[in-house]
Structures are given as structure tokens and as C-alpha cells.
PDB file of C-alpha atoms and ligand atoms in Angstrom:
ATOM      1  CA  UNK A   1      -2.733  17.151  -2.950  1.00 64.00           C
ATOM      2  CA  UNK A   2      -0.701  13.943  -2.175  1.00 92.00           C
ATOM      3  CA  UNK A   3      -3.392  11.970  -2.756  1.00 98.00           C
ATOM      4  CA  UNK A   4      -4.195   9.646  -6.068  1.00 98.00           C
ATOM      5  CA  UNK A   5      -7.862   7.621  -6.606  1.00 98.00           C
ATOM      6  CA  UNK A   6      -7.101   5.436  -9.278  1.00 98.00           C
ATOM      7  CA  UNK A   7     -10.753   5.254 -11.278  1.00 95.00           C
ATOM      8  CA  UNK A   8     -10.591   1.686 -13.544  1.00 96.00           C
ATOM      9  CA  UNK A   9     -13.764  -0.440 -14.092  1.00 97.00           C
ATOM     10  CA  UNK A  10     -11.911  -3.442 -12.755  1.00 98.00           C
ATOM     11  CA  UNK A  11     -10.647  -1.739  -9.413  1.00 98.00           C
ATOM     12  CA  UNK A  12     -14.576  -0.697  -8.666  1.00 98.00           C
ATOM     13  CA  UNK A  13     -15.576  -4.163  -9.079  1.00 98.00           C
ATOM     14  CA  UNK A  14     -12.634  -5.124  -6.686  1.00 98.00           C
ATOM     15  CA  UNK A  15     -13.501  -2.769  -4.392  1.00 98.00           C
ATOM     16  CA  UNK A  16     -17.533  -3.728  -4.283  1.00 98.00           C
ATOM     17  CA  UNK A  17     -16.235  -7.707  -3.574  1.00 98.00           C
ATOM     18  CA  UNK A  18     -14.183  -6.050  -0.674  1.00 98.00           C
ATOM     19  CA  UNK A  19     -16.806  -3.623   0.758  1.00 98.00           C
ATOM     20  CA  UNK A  20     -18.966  -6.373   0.887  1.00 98.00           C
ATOM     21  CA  UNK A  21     -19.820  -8.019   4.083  1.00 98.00           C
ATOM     22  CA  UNK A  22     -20.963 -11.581   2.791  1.00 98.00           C
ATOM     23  CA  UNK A  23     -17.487 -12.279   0.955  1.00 98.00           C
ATOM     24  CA  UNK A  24     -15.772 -14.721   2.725  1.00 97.00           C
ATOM     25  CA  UNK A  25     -12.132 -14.764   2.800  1.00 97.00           C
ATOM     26  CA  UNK A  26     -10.648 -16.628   0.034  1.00 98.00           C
ATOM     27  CA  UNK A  27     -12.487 -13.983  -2.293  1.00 98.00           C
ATOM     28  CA  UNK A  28     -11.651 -11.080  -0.114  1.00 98.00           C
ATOM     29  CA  UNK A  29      -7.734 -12.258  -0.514  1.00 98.00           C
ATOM     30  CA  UNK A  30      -8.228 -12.684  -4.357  1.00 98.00           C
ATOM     31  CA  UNK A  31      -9.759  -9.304  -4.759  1.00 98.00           C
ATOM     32  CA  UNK A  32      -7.350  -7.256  -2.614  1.00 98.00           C
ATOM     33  CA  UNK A  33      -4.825  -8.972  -4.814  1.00 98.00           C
ATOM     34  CA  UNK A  34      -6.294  -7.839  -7.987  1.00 98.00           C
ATOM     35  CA  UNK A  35      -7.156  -4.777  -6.540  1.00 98.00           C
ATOM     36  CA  UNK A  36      -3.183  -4.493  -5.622  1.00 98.00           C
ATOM     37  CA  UNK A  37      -2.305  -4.827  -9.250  1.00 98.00           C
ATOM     38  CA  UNK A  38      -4.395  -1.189 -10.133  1.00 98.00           C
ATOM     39  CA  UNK A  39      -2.561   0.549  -7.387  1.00 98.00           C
ATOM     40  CA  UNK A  40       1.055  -0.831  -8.133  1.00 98.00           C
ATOM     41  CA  UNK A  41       0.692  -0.013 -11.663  1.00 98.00           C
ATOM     42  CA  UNK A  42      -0.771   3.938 -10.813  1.00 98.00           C
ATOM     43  CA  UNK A  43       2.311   3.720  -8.092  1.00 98.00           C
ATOM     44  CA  UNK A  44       4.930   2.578  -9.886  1.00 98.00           C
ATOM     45  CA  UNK A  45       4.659   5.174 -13.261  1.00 96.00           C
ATOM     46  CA  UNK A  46       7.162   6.991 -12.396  1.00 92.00           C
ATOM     47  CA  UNK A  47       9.761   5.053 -11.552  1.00 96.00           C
ATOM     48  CA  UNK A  48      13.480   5.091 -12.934  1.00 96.00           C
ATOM     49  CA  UNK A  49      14.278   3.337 -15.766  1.00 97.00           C
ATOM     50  CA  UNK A  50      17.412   2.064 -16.690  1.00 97.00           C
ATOM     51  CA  UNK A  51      17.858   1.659 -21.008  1.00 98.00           C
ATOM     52  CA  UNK A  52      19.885  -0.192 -22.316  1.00 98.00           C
ATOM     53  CA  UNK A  53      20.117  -1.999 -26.302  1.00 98.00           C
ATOM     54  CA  UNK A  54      18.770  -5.360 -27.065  1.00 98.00           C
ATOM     55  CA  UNK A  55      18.291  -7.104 -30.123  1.00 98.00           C
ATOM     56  CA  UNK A  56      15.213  -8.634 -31.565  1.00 98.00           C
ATOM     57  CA  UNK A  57      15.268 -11.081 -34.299  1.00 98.00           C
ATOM     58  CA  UNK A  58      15.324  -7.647 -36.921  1.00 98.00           C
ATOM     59  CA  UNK A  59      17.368  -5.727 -35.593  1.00 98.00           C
ATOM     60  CA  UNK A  60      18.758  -3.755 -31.769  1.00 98.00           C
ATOM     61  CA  UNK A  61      16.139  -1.247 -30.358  1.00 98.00           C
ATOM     62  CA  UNK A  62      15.869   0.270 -27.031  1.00 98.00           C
ATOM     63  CA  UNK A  63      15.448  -2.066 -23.585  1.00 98.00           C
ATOM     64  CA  UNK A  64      14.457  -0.756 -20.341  1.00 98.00           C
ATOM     65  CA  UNK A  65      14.889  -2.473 -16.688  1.00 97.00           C
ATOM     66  CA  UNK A  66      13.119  -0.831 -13.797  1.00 97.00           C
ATOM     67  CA  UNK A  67      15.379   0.549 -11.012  1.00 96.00           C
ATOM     68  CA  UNK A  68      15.541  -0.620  -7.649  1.00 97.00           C
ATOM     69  CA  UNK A  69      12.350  -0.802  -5.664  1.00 98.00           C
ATOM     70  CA  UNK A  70      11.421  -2.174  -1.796  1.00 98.00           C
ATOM     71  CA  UNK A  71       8.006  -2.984  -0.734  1.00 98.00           C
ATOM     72  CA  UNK A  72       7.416  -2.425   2.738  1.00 98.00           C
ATOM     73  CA  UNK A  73       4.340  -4.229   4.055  1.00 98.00           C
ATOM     74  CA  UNK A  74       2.477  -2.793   7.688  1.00 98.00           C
ATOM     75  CA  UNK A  75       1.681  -5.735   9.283  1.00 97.00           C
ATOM     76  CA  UNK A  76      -0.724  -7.488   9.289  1.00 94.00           C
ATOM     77  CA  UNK A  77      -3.272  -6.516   6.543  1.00 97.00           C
ATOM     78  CA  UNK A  78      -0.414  -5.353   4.236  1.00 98.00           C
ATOM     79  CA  UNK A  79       0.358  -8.889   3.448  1.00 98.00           C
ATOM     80  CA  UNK A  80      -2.709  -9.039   1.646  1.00 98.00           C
ATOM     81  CA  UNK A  81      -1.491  -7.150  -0.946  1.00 98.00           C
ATOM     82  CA  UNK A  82       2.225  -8.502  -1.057  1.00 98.00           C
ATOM     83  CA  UNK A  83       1.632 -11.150  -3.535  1.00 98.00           C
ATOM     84  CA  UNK A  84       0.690  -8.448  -6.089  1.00 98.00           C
ATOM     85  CA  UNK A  85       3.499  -6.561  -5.757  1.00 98.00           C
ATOM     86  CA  UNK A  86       5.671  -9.600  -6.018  1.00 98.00           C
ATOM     87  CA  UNK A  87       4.121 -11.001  -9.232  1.00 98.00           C
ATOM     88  CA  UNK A  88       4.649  -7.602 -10.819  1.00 98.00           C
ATOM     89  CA  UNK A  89       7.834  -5.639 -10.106  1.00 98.00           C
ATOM     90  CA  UNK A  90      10.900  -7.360 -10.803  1.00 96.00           C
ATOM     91  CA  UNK A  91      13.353  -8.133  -7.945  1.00 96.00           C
ATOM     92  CA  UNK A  92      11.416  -6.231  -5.439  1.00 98.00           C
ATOM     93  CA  UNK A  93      12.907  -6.433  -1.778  1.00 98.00           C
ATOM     94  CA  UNK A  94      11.019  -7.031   0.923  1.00 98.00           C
ATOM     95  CA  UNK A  95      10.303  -5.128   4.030  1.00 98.00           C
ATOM     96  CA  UNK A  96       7.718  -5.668   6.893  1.00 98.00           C
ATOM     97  CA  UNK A  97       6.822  -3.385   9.847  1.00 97.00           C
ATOM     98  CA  UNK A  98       4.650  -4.548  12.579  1.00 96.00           C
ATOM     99  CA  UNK A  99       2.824  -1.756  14.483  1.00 91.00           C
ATOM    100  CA  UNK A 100       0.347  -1.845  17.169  1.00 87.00           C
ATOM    101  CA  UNK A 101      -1.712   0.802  18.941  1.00 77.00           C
ATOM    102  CA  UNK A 102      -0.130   1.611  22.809  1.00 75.00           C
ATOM    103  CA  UNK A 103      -3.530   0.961  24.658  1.00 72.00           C
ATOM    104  CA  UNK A 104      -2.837   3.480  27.643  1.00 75.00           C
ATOM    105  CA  UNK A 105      -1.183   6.366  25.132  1.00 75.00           C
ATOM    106  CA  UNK A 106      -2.986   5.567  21.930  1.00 68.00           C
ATOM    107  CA  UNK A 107       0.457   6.283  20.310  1.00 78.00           C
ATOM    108  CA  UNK A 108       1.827   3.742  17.313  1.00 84.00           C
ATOM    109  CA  UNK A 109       4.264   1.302  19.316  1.00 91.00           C
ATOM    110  CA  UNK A 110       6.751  -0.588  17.187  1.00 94.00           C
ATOM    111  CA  UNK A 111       6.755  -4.893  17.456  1.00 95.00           C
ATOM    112  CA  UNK A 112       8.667  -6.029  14.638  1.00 96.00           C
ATOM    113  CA  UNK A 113      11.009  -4.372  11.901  1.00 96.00           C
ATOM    114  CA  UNK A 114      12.956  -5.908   9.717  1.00 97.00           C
ATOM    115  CA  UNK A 115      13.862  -3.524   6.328  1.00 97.00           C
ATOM    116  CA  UNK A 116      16.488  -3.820   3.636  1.00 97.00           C
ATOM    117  CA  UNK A 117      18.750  -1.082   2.316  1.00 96.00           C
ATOM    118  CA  UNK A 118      16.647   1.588   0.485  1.00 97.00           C
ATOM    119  CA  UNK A 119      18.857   4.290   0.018  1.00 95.00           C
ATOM    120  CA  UNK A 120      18.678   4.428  -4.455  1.00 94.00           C
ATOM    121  CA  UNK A 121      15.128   2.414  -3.829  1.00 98.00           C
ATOM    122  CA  UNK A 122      11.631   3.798  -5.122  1.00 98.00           C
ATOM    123  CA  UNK A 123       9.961   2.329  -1.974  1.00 98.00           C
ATOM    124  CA  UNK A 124       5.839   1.523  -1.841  1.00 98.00           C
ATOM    125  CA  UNK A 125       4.294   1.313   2.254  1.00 98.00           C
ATOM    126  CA  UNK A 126       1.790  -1.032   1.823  1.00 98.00           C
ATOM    127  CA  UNK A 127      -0.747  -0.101   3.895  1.00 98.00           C
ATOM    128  CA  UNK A 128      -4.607  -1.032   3.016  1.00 98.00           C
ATOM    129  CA  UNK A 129      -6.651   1.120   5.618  1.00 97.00           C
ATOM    130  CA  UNK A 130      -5.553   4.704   6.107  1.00 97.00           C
ATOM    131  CA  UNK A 131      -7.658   5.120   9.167  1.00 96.00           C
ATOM    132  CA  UNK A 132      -5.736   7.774  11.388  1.00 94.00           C
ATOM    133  CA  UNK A 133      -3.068   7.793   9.328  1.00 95.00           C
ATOM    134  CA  UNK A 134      -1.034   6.387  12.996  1.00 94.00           C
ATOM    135  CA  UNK A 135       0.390   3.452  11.433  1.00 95.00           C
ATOM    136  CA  UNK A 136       1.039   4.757   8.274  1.00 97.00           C
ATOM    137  CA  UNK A 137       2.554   8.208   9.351  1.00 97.00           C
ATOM    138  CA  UNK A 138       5.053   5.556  11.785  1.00 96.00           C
ATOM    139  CA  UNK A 139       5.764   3.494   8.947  1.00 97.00           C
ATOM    140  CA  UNK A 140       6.685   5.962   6.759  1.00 98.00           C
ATOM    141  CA  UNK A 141       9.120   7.793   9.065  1.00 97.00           C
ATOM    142  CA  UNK A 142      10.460   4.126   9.500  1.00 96.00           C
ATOM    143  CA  UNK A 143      11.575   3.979   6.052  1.00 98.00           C
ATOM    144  CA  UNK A 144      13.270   7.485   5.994  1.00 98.00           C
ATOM    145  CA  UNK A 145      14.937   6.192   8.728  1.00 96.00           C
ATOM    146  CA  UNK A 146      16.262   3.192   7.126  1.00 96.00           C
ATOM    147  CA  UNK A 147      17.133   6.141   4.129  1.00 97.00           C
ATOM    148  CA  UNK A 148      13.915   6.429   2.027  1.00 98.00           C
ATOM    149  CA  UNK A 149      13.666   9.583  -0.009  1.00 97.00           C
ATOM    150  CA  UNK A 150      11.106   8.458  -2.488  1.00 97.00           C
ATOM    151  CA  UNK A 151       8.267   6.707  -0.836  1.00 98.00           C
ATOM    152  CA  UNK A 152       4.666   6.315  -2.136  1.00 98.00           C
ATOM    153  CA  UNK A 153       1.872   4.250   0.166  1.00 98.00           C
ATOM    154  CA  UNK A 154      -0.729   2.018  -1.521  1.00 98.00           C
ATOM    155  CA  UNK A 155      -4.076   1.964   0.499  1.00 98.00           C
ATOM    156  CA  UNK A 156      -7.170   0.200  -0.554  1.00 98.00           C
ATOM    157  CA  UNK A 157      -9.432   2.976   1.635  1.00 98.00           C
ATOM    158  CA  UNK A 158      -8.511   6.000   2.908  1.00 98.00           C
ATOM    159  CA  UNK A 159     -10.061   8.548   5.365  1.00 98.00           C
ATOM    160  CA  UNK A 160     -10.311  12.418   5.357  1.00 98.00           C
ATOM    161  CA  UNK A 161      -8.579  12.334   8.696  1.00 97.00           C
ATOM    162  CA  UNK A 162      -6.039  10.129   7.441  1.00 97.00           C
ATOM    163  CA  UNK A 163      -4.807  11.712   4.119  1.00 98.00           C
ATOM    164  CA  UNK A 164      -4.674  15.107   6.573  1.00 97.00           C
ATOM    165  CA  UNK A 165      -2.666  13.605   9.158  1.00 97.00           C
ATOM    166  CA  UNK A 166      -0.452  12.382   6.435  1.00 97.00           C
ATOM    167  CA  UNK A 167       0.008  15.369   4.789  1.00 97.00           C
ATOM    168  CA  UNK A 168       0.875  16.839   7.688  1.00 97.00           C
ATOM    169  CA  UNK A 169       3.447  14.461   8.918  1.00 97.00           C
ATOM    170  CA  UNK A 170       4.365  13.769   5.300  1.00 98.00           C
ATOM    171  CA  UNK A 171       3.886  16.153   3.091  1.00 97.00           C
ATOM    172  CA  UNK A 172       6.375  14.864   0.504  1.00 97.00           C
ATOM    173  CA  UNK A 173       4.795  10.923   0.449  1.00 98.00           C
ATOM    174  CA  UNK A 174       2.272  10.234  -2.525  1.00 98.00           C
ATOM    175  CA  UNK A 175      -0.610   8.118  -1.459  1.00 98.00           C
ATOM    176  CA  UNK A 176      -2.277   6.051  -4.180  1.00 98.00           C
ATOM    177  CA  UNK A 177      -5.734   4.592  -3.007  1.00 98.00           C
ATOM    178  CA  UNK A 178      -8.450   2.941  -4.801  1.00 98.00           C
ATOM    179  CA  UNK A 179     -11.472   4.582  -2.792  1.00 98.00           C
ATOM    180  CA  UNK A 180     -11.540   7.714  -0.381  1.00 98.00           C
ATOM    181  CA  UNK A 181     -14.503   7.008   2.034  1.00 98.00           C
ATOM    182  CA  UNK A 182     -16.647   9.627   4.009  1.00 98.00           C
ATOM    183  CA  UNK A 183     -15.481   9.629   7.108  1.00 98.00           C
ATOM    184  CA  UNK A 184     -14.214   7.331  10.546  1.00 96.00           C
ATOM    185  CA  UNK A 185     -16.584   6.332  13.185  1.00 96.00           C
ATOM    186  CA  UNK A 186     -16.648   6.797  16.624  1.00 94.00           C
ATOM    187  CA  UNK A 187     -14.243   3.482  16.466  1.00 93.00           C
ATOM    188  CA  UNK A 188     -12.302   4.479  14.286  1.00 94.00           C
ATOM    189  CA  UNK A 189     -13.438   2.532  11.513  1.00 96.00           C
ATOM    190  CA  UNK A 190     -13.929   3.880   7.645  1.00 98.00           C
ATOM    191  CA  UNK A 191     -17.538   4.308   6.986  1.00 98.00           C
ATOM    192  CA  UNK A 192     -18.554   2.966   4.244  1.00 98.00           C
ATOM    193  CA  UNK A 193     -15.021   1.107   4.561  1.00 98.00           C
ATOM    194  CA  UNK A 194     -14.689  -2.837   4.589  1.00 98.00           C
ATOM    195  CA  UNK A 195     -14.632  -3.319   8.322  1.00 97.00           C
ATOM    196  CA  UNK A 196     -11.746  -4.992   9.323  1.00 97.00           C
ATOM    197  CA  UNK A 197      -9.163  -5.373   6.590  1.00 97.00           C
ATOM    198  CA  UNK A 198      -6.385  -8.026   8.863  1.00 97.00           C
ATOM    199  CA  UNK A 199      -9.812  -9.851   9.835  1.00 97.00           C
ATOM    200  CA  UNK A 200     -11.246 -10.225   6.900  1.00 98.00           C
ATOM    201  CA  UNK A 201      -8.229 -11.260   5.089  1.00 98.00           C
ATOM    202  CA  UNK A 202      -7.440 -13.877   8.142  1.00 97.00           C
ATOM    203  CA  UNK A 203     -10.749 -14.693   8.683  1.00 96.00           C
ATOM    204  CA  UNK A 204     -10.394 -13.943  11.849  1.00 95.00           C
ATOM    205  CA  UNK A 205     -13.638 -12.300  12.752  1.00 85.00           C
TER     206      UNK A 205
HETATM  207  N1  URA B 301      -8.278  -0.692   9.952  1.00 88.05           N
HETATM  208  C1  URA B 301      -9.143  -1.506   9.295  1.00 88.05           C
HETATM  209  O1  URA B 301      -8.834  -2.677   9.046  1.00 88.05           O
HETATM  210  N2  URA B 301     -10.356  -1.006   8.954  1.00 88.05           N
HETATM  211  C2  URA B 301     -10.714   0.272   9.212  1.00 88.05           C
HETATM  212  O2  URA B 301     -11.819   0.670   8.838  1.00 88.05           O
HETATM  213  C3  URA B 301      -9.786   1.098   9.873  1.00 88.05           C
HETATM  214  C4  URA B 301      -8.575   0.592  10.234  1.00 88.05           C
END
């Protein structure tokens, strides 16, 4: 299974003050951004460490800095949980990848990329709503393109059809989410889901 639920106390409160509809959006951003620090930590356990010796006042020991990682964020809801990520891993780099649905082909079409090098990089696709899995599946080939080879996607909700389509496009990308919901609706929409993720984040309802 390439999928991880992360099951913390803290997270399911998050995730009620998300699933909500009467939270308005200044809460909404505050809990996707404490949300966002659950799902980095699950996502980042395994990556490489570099040791080193320090000293403390007593005497040397062992010191550890975390190797390279790039956060790529799907535009636009992924910027709602960029400020997490850049609070807690140290020098992250930044990516951003702006996707849109083609309206006549219903096919991901690209409108803004702009990534950094990622070839030694542990790199997290943040990405809150796995829906389809569309946008996410095109995002992630977008990082292998830009050289990815160790890429993990952080997703507040995800879908059956989603983590499918992902495993099938994807097989070797590890999803970390912090709810997988029922199903999509005829709208595609997660049901129970949040609703609109960019929306509510934006307020732009
Ligand atoms: N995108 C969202 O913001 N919400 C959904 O439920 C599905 C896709």
C-alpha cells in the first residue's frame, strides 16, 4: 500500500475544524497549518541524515543535520500548507506547480512551473485534496522530470479513486494523508471531504 493515515489526537481535531463548514478562513488556514506539521513529521522519518560531532558543555557526542529536501507546492491550495513545512525542515527549497483542469479534454494542463534542482533531494508534493489523483499524478511526474527519485505527497484528504490512480501512475510515491474519505461525488468532490480546499483557504467561496 503506498498509502499512510497518520492517527494523532491533535490531527483529528485539525481535521474536524477543517471538515467543518462554519469555520471561516483565518481558522481554516491555522488548522491546515497545524494539521501540516502531523504530516511533515510522519513524511519526513525517513529522511537522510548527515552525523557529524559536536560538543556540549561535557563533552563531544553525536550531531545530525537533515539532508537536502524540496517542497513542491500544487497550486493553489498547496500553499496552505507551505508555511508548515517552512517552519519545520531546515533549508527547504521551494517549488510550485500550477495545474488546471483542460475543460474540453478533462486532462491536467500545466500554467506555471518553476522547480529547483532535486536530484540528491527527499522531495514532499504538497497536495491537500487527492480527488482524481489528476493533479497529483501530473505533479509528481513533474518532479521526476526535474530528477526526483524519492518523492512522498502530503494530502489532508484523500479518495479511493485517487490513492488507485496514484498507485497506478506511481507506484513507487508514498502518500501520507491525515483522513481517507468514502468516496467522490458526482462533482468530483470528497464526500465527507472539506469542500473546496483553495476556496476555503482564500475565502473565495
Ligand atoms: N479539490 C478540493 O478542493 N476539494 C475536493 O473535494 C476535491 C478536489
Amino acid at each position: 500500500m503506498n498509502l499512510t493515515v497518520i492517527d494523532h489526537p491533535l490531527a483529528r481535531h485539525s481535521m474536524t475544524v477543517l471538515r467543518d463548514a462554519s469555520t471561516g478562513p483565518r481558522d481554516f488556514r491555522n488548522a491546515a497549518k497545524r494539521l501540516t506539521y502531523a504530516l511533515v513529521m510522519e513524511a519526513t522519518k525517513r529522511i537522510p541524515l548527515e552525523k557529524f560531532e559536536i560538543e556540549t558543555p561535557l563533552e563531544k557526542t553525536a550531531g545530525y543535520a537533515v539532508g537536502d529536501v524540496v517542497a513542491v507546492a500544487v497550486l493553489r491550495a498547496g500553499l496552505g500548507m507551505l508555511d508548515a513545512v517552512l517552519e519545520l525542515v531546515p533549508d527547504v527549497k521551494v517549488g510550485f506547480a500550477g495545474v488546471q483542469r483542460d475543460e474540453e479534454t478533462a486532462l491536467p494542463q500545466e500554467y506555471y512551473a518553476k522547480m529547483p534542482p532535486m536530484e540528491k533531494a527527499s522531495v514532499l508534493v504538497l497536495e491537500p485534496m487527492l480527488a482524481t489523483g489528476g493533479s497529483l499524478s501530473w505533479a509528481c511526474s513533474k518532479v521526476k522530470e526535474s530528477g526526483a527519485t524519492d518523492v512522498t505527497a502530503l494530502c489532508v484528504v484523500t479518495s479511493p479513486d485517487g490513492v488507485t490512480q496514484m498507485y497506478k501512475d506511481h507506484p513507487d510515491v508514498h502518500i501520507v494523508a491525515a483522513s481517507h474519505d468514502r468516496e467522490l461525488n458526482d462533482k468530483f468532490y470528497i464526500v465527507p471531504g472539506l469542500g473546496d480546499m483553495g476556496d476555503r483557504l482564500f475565502g473565495t467561496l
